[in-house]
PDB file of C-alpha atoms and ligand atoms in Angstrom:
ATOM      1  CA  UNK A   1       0.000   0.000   0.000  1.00  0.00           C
ATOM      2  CA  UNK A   2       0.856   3.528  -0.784  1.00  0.00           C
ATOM      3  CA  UNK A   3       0.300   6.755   0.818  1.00  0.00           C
ATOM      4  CA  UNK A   4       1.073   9.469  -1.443  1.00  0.00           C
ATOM      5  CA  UNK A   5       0.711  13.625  -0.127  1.00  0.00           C
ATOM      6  CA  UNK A   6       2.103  16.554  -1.156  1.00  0.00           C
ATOM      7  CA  UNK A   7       3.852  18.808   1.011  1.00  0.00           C
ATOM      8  CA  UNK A   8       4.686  22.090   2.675  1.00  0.00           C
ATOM      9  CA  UNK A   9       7.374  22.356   0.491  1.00  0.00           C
ATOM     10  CA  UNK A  10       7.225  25.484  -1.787  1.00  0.00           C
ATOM     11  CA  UNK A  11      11.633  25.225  -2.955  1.00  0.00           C
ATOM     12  CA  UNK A  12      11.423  25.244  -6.792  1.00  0.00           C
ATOM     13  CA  UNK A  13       7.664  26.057  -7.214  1.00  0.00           C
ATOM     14  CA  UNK A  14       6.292  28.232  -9.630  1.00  0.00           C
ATOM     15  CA  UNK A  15       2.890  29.988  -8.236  1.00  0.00           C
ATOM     16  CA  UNK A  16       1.054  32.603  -9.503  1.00  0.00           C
ATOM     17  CA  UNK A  17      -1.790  34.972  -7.209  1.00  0.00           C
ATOM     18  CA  UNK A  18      -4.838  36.145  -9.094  1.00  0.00           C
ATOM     19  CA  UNK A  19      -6.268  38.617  -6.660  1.00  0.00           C
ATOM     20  CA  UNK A  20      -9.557  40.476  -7.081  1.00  0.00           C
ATOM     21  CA  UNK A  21      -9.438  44.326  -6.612  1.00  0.00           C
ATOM     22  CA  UNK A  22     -13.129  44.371  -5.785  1.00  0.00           C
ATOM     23  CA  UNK A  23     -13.006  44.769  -2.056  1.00  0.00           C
ATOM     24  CA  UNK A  24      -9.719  45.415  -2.097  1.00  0.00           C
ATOM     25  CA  UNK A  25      -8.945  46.438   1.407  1.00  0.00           C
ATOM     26  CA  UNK A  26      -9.694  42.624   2.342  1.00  0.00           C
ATOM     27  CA  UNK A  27      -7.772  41.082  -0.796  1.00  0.00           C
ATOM     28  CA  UNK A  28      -5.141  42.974  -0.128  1.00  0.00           C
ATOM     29  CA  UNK A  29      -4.354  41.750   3.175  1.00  0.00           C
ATOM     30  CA  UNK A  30      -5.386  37.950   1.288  1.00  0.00           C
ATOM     31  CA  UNK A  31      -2.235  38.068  -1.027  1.00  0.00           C
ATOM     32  CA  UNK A  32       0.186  39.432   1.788  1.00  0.00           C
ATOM     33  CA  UNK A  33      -0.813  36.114   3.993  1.00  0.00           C
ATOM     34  CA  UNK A  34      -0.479  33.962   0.706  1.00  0.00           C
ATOM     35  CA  UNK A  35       2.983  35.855  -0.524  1.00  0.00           C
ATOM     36  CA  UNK A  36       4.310  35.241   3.300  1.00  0.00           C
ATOM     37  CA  UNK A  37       3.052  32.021   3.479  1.00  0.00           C
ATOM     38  CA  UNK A  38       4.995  31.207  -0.007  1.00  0.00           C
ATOM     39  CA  UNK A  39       7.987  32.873   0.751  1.00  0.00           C
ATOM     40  CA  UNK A  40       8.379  31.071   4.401  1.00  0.00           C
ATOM     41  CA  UNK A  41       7.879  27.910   3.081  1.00  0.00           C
ATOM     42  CA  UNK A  42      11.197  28.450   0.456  1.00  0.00           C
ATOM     43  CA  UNK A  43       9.311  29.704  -3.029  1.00  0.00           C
ATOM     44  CA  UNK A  44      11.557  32.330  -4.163  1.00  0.00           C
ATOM     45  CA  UNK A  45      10.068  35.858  -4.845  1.00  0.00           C
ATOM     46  CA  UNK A  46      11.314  35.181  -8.683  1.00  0.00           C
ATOM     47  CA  UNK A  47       9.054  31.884  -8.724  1.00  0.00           C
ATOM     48  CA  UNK A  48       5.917  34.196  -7.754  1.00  0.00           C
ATOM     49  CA  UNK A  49       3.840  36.583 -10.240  1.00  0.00           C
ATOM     50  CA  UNK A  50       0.908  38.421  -9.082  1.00  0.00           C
ATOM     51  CA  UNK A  51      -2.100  39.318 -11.444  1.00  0.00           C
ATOM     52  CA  UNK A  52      -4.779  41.674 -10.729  1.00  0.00           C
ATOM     53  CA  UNK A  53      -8.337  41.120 -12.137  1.00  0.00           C
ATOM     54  CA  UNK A  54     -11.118  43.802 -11.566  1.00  0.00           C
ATOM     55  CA  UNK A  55     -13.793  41.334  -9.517  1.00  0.00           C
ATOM     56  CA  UNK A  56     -14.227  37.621  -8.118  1.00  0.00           C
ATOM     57  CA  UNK A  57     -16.172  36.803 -11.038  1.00  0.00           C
ATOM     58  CA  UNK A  58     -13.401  37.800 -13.518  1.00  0.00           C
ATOM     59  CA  UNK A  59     -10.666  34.995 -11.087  1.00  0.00           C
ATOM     60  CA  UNK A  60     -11.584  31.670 -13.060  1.00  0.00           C
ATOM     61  CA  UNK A  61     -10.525  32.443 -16.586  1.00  0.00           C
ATOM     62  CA  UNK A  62      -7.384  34.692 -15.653  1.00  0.00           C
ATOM     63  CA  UNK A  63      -6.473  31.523 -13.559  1.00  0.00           C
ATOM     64  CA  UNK A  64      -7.153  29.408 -16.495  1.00  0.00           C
ATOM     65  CA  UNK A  65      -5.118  31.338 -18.673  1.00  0.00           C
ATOM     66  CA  UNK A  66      -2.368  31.585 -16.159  1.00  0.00           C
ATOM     67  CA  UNK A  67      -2.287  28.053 -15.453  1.00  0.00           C
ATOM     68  CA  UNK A  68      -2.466  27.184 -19.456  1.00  0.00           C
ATOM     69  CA  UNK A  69       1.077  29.286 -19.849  1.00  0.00           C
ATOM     70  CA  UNK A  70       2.625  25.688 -18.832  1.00  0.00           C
ATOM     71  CA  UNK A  71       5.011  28.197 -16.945  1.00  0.00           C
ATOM     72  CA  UNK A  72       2.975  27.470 -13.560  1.00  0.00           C
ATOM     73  CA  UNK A  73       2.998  24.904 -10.671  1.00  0.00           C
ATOM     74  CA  UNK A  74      -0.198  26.016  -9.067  1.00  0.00           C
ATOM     75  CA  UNK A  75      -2.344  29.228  -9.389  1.00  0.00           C
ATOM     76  CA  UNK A  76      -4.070  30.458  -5.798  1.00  0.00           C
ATOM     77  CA  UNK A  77      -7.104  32.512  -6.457  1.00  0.00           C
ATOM     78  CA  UNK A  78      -7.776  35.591  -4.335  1.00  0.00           C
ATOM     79  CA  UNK A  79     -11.415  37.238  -3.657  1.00  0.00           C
ATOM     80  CA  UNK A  80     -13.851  38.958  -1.232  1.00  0.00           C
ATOM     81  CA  UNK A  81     -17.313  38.590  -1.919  1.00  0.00           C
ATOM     82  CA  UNK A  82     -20.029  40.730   0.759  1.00  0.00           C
ATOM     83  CA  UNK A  83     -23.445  39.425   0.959  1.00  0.00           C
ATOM     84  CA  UNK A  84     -24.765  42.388   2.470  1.00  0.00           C
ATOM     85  CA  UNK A  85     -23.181  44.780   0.285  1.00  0.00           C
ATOM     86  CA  UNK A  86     -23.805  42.435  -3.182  1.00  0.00           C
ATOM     87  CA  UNK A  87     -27.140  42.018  -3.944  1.00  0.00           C
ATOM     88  CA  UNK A  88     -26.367  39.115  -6.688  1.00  0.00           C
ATOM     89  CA  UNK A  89     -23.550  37.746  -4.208  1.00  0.00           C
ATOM     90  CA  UNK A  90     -25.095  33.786  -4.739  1.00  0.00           C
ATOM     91  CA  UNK A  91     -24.569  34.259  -8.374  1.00  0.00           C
ATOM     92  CA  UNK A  92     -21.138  35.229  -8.417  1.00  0.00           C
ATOM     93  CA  UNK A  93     -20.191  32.872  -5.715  1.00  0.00           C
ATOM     94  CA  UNK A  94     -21.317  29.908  -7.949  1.00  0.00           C
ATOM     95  CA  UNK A  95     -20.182  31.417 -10.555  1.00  0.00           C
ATOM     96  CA  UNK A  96     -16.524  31.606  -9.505  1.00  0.00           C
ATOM     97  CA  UNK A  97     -16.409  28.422  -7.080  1.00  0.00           C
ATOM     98  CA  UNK A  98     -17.910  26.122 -10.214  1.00  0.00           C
ATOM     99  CA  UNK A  99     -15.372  28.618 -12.958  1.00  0.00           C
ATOM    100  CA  UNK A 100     -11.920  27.909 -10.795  1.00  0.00           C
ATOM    101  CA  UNK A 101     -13.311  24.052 -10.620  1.00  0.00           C
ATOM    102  CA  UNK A 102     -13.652  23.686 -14.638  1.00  0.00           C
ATOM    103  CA  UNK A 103      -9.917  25.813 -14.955  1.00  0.00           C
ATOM    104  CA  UNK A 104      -8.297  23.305 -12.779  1.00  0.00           C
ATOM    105  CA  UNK A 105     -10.215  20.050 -14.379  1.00  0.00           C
ATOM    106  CA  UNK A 106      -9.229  21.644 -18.020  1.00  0.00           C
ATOM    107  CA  UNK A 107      -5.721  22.613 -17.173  1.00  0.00           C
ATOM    108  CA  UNK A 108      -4.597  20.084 -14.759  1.00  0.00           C
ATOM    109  CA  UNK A 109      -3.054  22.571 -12.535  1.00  0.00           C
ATOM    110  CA  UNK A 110      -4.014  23.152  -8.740  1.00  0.00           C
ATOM    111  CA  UNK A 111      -5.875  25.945  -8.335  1.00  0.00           C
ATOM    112  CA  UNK A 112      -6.851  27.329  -4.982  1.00  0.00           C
ATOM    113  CA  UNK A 113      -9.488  28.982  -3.847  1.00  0.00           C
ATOM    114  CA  UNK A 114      -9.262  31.773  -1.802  1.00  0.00           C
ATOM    115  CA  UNK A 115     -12.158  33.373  -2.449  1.00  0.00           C
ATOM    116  CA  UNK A 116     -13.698  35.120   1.254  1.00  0.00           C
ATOM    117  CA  UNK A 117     -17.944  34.888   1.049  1.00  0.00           C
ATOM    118  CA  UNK A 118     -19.357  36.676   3.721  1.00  0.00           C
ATOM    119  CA  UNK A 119     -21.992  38.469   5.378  1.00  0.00           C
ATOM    120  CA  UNK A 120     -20.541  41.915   6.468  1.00  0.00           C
ATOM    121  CA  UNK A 121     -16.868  43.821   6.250  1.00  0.00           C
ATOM    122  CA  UNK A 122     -15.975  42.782   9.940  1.00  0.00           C
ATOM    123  CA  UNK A 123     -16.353  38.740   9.205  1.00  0.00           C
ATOM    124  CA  UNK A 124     -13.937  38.810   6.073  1.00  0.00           C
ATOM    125  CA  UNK A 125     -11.275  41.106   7.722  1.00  0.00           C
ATOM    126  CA  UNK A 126     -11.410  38.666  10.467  1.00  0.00           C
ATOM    127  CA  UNK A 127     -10.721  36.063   7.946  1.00  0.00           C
ATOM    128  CA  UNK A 128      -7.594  38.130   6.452  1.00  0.00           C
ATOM    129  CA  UNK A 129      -5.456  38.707   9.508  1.00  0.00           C
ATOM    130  CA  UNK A 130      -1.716  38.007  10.632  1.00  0.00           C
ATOM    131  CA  UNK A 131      -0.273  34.405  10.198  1.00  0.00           C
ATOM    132  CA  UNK A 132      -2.032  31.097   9.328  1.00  0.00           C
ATOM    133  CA  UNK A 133      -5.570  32.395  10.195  1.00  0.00           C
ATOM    134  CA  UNK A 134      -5.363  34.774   7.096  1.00  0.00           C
ATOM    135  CA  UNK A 135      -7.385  32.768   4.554  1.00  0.00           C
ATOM    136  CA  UNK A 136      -4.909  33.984   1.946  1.00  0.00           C
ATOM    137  CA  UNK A 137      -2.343  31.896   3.693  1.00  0.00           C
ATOM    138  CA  UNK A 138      -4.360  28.856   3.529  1.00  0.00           C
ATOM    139  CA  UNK A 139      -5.062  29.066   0.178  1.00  0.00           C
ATOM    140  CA  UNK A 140      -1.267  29.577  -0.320  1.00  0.00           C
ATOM    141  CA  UNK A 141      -0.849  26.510   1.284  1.00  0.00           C
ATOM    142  CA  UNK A 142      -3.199  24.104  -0.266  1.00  0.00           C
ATOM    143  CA  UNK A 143      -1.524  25.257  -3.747  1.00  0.00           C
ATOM    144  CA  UNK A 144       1.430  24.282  -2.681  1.00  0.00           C
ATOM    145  CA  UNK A 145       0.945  20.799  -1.238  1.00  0.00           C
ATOM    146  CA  UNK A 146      -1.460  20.283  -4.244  1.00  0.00           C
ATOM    147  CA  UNK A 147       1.464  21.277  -6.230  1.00  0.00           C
ATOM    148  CA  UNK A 148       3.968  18.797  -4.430  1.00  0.00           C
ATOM    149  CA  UNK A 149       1.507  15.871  -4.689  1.00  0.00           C
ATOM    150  CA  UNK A 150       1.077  16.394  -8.588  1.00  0.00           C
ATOM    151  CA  UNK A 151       4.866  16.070  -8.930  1.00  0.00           C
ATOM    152  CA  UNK A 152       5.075  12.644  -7.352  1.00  0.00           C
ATOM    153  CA  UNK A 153       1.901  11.581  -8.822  1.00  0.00           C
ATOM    154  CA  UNK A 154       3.322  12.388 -12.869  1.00  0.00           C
ATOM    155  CA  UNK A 155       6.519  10.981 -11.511  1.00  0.00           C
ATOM    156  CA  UNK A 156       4.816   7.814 -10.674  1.00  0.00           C
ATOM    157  CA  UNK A 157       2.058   7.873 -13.977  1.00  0.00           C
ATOM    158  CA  UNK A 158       2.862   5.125 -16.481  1.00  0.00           C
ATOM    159  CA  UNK A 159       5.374   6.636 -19.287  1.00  0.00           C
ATOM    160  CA  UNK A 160       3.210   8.292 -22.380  1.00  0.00           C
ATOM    161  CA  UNK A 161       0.934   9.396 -20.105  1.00  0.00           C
ATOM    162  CA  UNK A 162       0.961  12.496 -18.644  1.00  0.00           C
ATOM    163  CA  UNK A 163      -2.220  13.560 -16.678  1.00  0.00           C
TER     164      UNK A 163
HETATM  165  C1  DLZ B 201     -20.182  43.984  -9.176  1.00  0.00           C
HETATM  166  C2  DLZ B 201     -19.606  43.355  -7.955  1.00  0.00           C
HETATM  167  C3  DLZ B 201     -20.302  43.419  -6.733  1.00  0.00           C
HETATM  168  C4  DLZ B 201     -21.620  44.120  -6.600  1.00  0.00           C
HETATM  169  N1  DLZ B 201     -19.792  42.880  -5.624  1.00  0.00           N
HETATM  170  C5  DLZ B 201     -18.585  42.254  -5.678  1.00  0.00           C
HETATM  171  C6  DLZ B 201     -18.008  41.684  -4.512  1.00  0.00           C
HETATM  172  O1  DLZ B 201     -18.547  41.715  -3.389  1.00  0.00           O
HETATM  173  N2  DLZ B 201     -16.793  41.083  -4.642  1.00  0.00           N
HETATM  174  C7  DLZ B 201     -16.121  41.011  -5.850  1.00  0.00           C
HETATM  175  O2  DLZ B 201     -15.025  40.449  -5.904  1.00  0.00           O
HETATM  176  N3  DLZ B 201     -16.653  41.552  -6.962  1.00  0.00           N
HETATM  177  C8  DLZ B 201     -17.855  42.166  -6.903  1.00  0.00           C
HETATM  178  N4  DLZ B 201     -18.390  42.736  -8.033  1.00  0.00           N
HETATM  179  C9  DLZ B 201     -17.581  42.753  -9.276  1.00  0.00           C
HETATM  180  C10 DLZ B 201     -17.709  41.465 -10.088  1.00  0.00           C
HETATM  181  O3  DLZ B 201     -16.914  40.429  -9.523  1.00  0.00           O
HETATM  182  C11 DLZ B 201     -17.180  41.717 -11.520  1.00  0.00           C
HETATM  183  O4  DLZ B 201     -15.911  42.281 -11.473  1.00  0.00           O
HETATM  184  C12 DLZ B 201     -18.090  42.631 -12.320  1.00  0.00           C
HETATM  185  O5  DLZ B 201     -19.404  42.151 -12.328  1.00  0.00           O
HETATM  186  C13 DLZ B 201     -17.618  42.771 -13.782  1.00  0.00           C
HETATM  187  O6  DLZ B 201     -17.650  41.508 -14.441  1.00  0.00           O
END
């Protein structure tokens, strides 16, 4: 039997933050917690581009484009959605949760979803302070051990195939 899981490891990997302006005195605070959490665990600042997209809803396709370059390890996406301040909020939440799903499935590269849905300003700055609370951090985080696990699991798929 064979357990196989990625890990905390970020030496060598190439990731790349698609943060949402919308909101952006949460998302900001999202891609500091996600560039700290990169950066302690070894990625080098060289290995890390940032791309800014107007909204949440805009997140899936410039992570599918990012993670199509083939120049990517994992892609973490970066949002704040307010219920009470978003009439449509349900809509756009589906929207993006189901659009980062399909950009993964197509591309075959992790992407994360950090993507705050709340009900007021207070709960998502609460979810984008210091350290390993900051959701941005998290999402950092799953990228990368997604990232680590799809390395071994290539390494280990049958040669020809490439998944
Ligand atoms: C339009 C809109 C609204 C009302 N609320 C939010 C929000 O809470 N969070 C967010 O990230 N984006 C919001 N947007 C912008 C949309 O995501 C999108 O950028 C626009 O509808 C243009 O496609």
């Amino acid at each position: 039997m064979a357990i196989i899981e990625g890990t905390k490891d970020a030496r060598g990997l190439r990731v790349t933050l698609v943060v949402a302006r919308f909101n952006d005195f949460v998302t900001e605070r999202l891609q500091r917690g996600a560039l700290e959490a990169l950066t302690t665990a070894g990625a080098r600042e060289a290995d890390i581009s940032i791309v800014h997209v107007p909204g949440s809803f805009e997140l899936p396709l410039a992570a599918q484009v990012a993670a199509s370059s083939g120049e990517v390890d994992a892609v973490v996406c970066l949002g704040c959605l307010i219920k009470g301040e978003t009439v449509h909020f349900e809509y756009i939440a589906s929207a993006v949760a189901h659009g980062i799903t399909a950009a993964a499935a197509v591309t075959g590269v992790p992407i994360a979803f950090g993507v705050l849905t709340t009900d007021s300003a207070e709960q998502a700055l609460a979810r984008a302070g210091a350290g390993s609370a900051n959701k941005g951090w998290e999402a950092a985080m799953a990228a990368v051990e997604m990232a680590t696990l799809f390395r071994k699991l290539r390494r280990r798929a049958p040669e020809g195939i490439r998944v």
